[in-house]
Short mmCIF file of C-alpha atoms and ligand atoms in Angstrom, two decimals:
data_model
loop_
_atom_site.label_atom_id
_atom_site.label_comp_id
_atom_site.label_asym_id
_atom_site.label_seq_id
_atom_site.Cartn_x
_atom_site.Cartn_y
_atom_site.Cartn_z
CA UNK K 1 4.47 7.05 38.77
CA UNK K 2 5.87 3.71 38.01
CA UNK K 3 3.82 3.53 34.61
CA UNK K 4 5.61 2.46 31.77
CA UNK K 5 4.65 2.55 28.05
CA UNK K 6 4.21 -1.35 27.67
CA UNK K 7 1.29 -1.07 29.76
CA UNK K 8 -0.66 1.09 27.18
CA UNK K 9 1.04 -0.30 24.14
CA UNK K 10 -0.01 -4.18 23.95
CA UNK K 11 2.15 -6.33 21.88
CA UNK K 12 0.53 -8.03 19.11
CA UNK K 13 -2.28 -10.86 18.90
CA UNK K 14 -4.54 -12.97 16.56
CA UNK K 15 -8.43 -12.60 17.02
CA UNK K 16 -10.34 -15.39 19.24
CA UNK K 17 -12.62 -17.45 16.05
CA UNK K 18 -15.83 -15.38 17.23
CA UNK K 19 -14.10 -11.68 17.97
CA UNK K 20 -15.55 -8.86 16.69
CA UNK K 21 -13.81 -5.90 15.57
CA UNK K 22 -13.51 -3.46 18.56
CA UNK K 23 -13.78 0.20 18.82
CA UNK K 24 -9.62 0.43 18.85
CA UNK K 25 -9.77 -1.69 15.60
CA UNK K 26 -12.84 0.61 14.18
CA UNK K 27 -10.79 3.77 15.60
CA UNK K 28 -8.28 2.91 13.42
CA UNK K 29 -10.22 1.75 10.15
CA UNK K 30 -11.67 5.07 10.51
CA UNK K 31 -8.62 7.55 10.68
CA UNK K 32 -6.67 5.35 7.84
CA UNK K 33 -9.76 5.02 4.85
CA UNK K 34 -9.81 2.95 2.04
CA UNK K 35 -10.55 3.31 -1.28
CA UNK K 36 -14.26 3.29 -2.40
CA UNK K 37 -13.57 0.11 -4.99
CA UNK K 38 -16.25 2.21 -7.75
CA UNK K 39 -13.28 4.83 -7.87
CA UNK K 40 -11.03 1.65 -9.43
CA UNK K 41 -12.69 3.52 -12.44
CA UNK K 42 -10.21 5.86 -12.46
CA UNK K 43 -6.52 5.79 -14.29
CA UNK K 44 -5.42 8.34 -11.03
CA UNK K 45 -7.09 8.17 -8.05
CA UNK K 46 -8.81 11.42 -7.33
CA UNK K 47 -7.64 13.59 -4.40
CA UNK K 48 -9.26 12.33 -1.03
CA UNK K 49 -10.50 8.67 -2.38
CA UNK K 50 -6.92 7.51 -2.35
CA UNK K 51 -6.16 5.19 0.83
CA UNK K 52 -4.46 6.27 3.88
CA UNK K 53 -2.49 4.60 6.17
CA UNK K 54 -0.65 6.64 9.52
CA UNK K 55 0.36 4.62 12.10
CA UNK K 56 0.83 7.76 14.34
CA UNK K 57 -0.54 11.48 14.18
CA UNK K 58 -0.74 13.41 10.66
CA UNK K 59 2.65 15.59 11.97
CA UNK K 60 2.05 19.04 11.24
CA UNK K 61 4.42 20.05 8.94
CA UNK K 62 5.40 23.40 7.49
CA UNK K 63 6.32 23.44 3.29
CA UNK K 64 8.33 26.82 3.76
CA UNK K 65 10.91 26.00 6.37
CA UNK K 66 10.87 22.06 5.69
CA UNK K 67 14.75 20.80 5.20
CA UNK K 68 15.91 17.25 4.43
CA UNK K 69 19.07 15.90 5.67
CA UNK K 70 21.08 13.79 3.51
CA UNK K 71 23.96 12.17 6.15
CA UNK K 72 25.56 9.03 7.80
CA UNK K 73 28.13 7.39 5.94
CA UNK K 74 28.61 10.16 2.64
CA UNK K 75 31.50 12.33 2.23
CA UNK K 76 29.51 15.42 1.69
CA UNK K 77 26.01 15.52 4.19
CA UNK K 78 23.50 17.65 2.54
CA UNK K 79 20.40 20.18 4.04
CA UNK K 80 18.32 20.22 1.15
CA UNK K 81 15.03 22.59 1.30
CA UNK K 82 11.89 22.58 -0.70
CA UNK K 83 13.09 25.08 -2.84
CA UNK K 84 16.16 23.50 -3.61
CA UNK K 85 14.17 20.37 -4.44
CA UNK K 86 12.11 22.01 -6.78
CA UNK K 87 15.10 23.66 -8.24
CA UNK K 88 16.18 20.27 -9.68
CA UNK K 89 15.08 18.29 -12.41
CA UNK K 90 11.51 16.81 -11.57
CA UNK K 91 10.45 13.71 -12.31
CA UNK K 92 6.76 12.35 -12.11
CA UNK K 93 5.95 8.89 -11.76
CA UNK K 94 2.72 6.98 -12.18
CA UNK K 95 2.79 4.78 -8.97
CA UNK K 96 -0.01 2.28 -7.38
CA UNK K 97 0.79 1.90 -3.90
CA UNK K 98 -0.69 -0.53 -1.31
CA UNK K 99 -0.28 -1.39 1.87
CA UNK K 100 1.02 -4.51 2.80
CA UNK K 101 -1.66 -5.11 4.96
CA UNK K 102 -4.33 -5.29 2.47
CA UNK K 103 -6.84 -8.33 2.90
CA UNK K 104 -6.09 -8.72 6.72
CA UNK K 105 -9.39 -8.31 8.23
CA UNK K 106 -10.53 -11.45 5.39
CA UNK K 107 -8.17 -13.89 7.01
CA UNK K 108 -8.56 -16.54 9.43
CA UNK K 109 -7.55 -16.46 11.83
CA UNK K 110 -7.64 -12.44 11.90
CA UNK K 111 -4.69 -10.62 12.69
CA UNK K 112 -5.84 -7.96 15.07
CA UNK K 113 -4.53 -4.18 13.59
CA UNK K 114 -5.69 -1.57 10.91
CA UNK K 115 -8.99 -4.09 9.76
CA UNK K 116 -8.39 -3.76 5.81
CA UNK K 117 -10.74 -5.63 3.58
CA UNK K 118 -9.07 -5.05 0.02
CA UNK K 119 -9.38 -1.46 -0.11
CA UNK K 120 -5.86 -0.08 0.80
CA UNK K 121 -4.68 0.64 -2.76
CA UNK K 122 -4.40 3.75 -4.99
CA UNK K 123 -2.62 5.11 -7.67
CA UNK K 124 -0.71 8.89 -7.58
CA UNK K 125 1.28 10.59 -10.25
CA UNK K 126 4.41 11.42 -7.89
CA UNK K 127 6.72 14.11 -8.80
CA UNK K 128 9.90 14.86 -7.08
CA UNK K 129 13.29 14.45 -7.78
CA UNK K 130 15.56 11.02 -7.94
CA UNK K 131 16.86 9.93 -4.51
CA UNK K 132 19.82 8.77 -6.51
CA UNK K 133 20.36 12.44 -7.78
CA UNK K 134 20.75 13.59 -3.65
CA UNK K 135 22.45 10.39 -2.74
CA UNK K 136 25.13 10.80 -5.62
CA UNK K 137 25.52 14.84 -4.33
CA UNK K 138 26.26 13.73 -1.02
CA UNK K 139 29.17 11.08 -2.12
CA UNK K 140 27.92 7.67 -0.57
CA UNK K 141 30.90 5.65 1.59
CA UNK K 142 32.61 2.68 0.43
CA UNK K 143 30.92 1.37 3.34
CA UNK K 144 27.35 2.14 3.24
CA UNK K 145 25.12 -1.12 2.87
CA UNK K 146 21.40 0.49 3.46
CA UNK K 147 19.87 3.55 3.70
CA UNK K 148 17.35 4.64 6.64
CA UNK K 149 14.66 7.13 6.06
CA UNK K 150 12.82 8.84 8.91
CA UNK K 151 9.68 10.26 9.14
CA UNK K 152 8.64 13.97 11.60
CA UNK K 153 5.88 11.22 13.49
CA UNK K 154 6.57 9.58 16.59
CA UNK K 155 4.55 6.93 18.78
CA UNK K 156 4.76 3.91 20.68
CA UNK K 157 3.78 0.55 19.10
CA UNK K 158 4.27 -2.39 20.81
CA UNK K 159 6.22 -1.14 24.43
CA UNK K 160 8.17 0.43 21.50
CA UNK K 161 8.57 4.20 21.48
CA UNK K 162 9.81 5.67 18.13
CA UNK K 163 9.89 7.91 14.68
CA UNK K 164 8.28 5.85 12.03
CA UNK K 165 11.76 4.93 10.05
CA UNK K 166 12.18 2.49 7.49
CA UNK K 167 15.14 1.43 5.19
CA UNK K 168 15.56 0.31 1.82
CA UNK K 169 18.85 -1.71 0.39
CA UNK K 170 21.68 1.00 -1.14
CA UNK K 171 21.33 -1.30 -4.40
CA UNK K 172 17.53 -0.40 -4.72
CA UNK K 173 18.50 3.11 -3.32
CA UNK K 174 20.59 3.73 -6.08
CA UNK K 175 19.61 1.76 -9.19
CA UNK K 176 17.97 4.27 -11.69
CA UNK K 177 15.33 1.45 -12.62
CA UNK K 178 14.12 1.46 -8.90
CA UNK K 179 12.79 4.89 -9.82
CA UNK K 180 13.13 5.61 -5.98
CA UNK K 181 11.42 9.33 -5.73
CA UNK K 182 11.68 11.88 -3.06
CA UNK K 183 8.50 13.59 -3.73
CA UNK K 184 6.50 17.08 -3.16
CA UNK K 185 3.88 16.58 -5.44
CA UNK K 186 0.85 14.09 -6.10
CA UNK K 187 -1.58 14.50 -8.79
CA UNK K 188 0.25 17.83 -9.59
CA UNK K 189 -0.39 19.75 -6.28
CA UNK K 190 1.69 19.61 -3.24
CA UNK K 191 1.32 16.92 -1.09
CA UNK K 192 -1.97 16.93 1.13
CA UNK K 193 -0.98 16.94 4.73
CA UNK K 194 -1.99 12.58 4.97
CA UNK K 195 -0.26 12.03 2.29
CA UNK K 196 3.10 13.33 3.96
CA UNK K 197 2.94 17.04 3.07
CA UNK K 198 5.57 18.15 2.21
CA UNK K 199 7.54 15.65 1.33
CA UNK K 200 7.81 12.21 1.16
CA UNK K 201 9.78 8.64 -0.41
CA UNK K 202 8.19 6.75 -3.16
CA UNK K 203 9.32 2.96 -3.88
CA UNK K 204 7.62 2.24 -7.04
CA UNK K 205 6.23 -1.41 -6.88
CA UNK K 206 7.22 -1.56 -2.61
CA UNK K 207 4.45 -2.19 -0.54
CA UNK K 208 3.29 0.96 1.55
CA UNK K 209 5.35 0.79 4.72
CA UNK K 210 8.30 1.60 2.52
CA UNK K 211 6.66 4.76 0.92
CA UNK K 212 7.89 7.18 4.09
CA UNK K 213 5.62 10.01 4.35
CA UNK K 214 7.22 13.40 6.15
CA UNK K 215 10.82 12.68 5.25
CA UNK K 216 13.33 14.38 7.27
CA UNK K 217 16.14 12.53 7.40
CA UNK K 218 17.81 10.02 4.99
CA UNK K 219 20.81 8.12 6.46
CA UNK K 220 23.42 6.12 4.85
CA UNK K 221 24.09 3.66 7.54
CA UNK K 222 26.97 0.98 7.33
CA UNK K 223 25.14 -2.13 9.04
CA UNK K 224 21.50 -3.43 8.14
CA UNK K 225 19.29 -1.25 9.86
CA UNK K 226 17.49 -2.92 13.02
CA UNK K 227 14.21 -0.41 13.53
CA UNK K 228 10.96 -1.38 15.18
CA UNK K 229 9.42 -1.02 11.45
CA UNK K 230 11.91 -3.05 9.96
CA UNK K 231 12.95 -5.94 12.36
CA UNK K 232 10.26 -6.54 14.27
CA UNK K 233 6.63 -5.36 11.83
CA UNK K 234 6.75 -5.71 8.11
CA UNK K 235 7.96 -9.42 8.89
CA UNK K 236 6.45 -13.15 7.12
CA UNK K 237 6.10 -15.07 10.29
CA UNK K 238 3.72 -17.93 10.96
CA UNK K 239 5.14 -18.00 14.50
CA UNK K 240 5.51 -15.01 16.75
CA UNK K 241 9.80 -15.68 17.81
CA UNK K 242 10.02 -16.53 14.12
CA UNK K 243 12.65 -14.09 12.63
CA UNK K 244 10.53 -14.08 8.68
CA UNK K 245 11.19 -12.59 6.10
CA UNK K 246 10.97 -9.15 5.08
CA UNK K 247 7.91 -7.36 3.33
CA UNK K 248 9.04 -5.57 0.22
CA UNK K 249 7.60 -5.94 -3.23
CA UNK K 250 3.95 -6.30 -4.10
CA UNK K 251 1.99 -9.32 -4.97
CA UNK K 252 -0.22 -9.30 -7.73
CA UNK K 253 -3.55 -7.99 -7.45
CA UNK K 254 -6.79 -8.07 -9.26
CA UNK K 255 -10.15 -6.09 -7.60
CA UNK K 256 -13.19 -5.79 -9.46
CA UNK K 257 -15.24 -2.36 -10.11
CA UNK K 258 -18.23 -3.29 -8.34
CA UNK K 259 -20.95 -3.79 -10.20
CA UNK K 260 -24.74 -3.17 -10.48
CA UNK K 261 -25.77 -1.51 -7.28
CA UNK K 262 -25.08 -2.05 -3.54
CA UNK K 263 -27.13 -2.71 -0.43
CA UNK K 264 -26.58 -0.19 2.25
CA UNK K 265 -25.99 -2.12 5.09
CA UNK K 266 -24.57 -5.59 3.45
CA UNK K 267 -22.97 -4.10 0.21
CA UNK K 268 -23.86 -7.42 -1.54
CA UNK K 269 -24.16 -5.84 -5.50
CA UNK K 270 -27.82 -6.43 -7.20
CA UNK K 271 -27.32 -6.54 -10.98
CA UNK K 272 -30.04 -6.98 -13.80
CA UNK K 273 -30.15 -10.04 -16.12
CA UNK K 274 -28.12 -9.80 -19.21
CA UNK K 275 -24.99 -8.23 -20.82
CA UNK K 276 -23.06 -7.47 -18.30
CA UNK K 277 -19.53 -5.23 -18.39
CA UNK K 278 -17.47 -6.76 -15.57
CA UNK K 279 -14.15 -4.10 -15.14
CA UNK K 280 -11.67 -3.69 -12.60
CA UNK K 281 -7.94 -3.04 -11.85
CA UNK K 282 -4.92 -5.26 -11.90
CA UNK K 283 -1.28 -4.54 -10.20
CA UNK K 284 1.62 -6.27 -9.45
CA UNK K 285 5.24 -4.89 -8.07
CA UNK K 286 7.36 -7.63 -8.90
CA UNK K 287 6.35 -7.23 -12.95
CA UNK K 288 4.08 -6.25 -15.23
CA UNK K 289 0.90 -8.11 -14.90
CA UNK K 290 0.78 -10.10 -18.42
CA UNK K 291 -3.25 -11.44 -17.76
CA UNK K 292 -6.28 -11.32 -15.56
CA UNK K 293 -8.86 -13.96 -15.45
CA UNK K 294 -12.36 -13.53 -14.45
CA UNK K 295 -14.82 -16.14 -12.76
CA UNK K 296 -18.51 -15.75 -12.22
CA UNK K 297 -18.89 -19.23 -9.96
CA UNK K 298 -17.14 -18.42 -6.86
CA UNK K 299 -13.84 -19.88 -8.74
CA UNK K 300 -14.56 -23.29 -10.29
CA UNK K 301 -14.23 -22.05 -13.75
CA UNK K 302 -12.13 -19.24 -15.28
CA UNK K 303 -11.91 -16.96 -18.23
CA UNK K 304 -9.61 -14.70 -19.92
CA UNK K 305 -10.54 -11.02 -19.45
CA UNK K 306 -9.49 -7.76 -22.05
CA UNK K 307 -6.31 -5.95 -20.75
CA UNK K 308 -6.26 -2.19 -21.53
CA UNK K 309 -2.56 -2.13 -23.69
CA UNK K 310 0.46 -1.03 -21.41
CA UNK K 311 1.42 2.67 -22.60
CA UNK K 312 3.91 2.31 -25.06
CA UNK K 313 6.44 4.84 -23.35
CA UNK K 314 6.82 2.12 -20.59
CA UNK K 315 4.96 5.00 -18.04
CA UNK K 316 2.19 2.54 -16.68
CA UNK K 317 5.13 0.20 -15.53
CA UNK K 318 4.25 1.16 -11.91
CA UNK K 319 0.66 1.27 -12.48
CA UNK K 320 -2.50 -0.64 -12.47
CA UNK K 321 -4.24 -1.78 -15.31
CA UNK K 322 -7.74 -1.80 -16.34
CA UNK K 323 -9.51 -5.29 -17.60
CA UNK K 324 -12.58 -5.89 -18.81
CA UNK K 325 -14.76 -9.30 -19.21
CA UNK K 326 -18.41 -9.78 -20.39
CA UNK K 327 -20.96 -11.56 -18.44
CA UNK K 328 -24.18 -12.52 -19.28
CA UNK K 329 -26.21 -12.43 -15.50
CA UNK K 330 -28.99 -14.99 -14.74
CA UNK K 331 -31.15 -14.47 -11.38
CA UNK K 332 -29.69 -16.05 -8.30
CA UNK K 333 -26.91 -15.49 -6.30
CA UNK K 334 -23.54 -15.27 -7.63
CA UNK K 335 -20.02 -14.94 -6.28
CA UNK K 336 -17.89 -12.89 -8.88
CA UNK K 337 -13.31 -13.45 -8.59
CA UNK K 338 -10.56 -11.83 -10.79
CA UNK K 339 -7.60 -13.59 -10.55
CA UNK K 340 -3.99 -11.47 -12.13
CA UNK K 341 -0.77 -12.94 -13.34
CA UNK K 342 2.37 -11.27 -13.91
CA UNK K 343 5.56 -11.88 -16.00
CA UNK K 344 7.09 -13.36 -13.98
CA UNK K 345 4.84 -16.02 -13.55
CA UNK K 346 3.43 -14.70 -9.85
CA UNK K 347 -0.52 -15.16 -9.20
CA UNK K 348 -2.82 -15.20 -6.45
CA UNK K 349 -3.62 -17.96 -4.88
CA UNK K 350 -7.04 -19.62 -4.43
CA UNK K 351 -6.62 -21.04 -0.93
CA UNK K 352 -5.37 -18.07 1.98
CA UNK K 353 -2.24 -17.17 2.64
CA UNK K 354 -1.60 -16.56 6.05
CA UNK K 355 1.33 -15.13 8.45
CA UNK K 356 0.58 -13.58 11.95
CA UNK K 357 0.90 -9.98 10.53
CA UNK K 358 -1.81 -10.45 7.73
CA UNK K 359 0.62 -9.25 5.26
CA UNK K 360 1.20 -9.32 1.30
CA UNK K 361 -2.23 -11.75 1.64
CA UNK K 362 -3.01 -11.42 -2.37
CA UNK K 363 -5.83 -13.81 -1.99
CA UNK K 364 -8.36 -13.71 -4.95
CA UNK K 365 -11.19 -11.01 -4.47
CA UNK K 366 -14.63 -12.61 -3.60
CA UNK K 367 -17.28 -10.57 -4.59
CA UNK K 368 -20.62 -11.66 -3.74
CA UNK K 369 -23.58 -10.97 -6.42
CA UNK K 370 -27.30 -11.16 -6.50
CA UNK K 371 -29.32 -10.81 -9.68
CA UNK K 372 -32.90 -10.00 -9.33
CA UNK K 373 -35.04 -9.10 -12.29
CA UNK K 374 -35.94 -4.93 -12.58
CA UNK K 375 -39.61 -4.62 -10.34
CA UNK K 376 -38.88 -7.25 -8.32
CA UNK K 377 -38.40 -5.76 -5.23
N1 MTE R 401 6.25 8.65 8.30
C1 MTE R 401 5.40 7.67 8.01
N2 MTE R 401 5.42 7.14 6.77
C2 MTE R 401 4.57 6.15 6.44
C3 MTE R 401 3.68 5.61 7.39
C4 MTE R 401 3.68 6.17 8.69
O1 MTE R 401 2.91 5.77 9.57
N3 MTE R 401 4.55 7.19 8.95
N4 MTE R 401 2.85 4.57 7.02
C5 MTE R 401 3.32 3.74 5.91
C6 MTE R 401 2.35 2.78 5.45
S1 MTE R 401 2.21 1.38 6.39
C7 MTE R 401 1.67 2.93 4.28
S2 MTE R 401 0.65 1.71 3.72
C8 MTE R 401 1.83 4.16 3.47
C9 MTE R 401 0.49 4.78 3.16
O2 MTE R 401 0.65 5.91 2.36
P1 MTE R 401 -0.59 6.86 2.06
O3 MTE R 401 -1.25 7.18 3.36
O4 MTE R 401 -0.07 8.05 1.37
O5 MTE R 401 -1.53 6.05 1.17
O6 MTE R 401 2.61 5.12 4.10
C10 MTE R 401 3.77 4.61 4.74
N5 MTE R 401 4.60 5.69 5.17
MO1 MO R 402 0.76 -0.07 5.24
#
């Protein structure tokens, strides 16, 4: 009696200097993984070592009875099924995804929610079929302006109680270079049950939140959506009653493989002296990254690093990119950066970003090093 969902839902804050993570914070780090940065090795992240990110429960979700409907403000609305999905012509895309909240737990001070160090990244071949393909079958309305997609979960965040819905422009909804997928398949098999089984949206070069996972409804709507996830989170604010800007496109990136071998409890790397093969990963969603510069003294001096050719078919244009660098290791202590660059001119900056929800922070990668001859341990 008298309890109301505010009282179990706080609204959100920045850690005190000396806060710890707490077991909420850890409760959540746990559910919603990371990537293991050594599987950066890999062109397509291997099932299970991709990141995860639900802000809810996994919904349980059934493949065989699963309809989409296509409505709002279209002259035609459309129940479309998995079958009939798969019935049209598929398209798979080669997508690194993110989430904007990537590098939050790094920043000072901390904003308090999923505790991401630089770990919530990944890269999928999506196949589905163009949402411009079901949007153009249903006859979009002279006065549709955005389109709202809705996911099967439903919580309460913030005193808020909602399905996790999100919307995306009708310009970026439409245009055939936005490559906007709805999508039953990742790496070839349907989608695992985090992932958004069984189907999902895919915004190549979008930041996660945009990505909706266990798509049920897509609504042409004739107003700019107002959502929870739209109006309120995914917002650049440096003040709480700020309005901000909206999160959408994805700051370029650089994370290195990391090398030599880790301590358990630290994860500080111990390398060898000598030849070293420093590799990593570099992405950017606004355009192609064009370089990637390496330091191996914690950023006062920087050098160009090898990137792996974009495929010539124009496939990796949603995709990271491998670079390499050589590095010649000398005992001590080390602090190891790469820094990316794309064309058009974005980077990542040297000193923190910062904005109360931690997001889009594309601060360069600090990776801390300590070379110790073989035998001396
Ligand atoms: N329905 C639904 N879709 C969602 C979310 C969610 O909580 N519910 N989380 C979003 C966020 S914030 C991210 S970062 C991505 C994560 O996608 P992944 O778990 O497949 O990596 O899914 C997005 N889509
Ligand atoms: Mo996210």
């Amino acid at each position: 009696m008298g309890q109301r969902l505010a009282d179990i839902s706080p609204p959100a804050w920045l850690a005190e200097p000396h806060e710890g993570v707490s077991h909420e914070e850890l409760a959540l780090a746990a559910r919603n993984h990371g990537l293991p940065l050594e599987a950066l090795r890999y062109d397509v992240t291997p099932p299970g070592l991709h990141y995860v990110l639900t802000h809810y429960d996994i919904p349980w979700t059934d493949g065989e009875t699963w309809e989409v409907r296509v409505g709002g403000r279209v002259r035609h609305p459309l129940t479309v099924g998995l079958n009939d999905l798969r019935a049209r012509p598929a398209v798979t895309r080669r997508v690194t995804m993110e989430c904007a909240g990537n590098g939050r737990a790094l920043l000072t001070p901390r904003p308090v929610s999923q505790p991401w160090l630089l770990e919530a990244v990944g890269t999928a071949d999506w196949t589905g079929v163009e949402l411009r393909t079901l949007l153009a079958d249903a006859g979009v309305a002279d006065s549709g302006v955005e389109v709202v997609f809705t996911g099967a979960d439903h919580g309460v965040e913030r005193g808020v109680e909602q399905d996790y819905r999100r919307s995306l422009p009708l310009d970026v909804a439409l245009d055939q270079d936005a490559g906007v997928l709805v999508a039953y398949a990742m790496n070839g098999s349907p989608l695992p049950p985090q992932h958004g089984r069984p189907l999902r949206l895919v915004v190549p070069g979008w930041y996660g939140m945009a990505h909706v996972k266990w798509l049920r409804e897509v609504t042409v709507v004739d107003e700019p959506f107002t959502g929870f996830q739209q109006q309120v989170a995914y917002r650049l604010r440096q003040d709480a009653d700020d309005a901000g800007e909206p999160v959408t496109r994805i700051a370029p990136r650089a994370l290195l493989v990391p090398p030599g071998f880790p301590d358990f409890m630290s994860r500080t790397r111990v390398v060898r002296p000598g030849r070293i093969t420093l590799e990593g990963r570099a992405w950017s969603g606004r355009a192609p990254v064009t370089a990637v510069k390496i330091s191996t003294d914690d950023g006062a001096t920087w050098t160009p690093a090898e990137l792996d050719p974009a495929p010539a078919d124009g496939s990796g244009r949603w995709a990271w990119r491998r670079w390499r660098a050589t590095w010649t290791a000398a005992p001590g202590r080390h602090v190891l950066s790469a820094r990316a660059t794309d064309a058009a001119g974005n980077t990542q900056p040297l000193r923190q970003p910062w904005n109360r929800g931690g997001f889009a922070n594309n601060l360069v990668q600090r990776q801390p090093v300590v070379c110790v001859p073989d035998g001396d341990g």
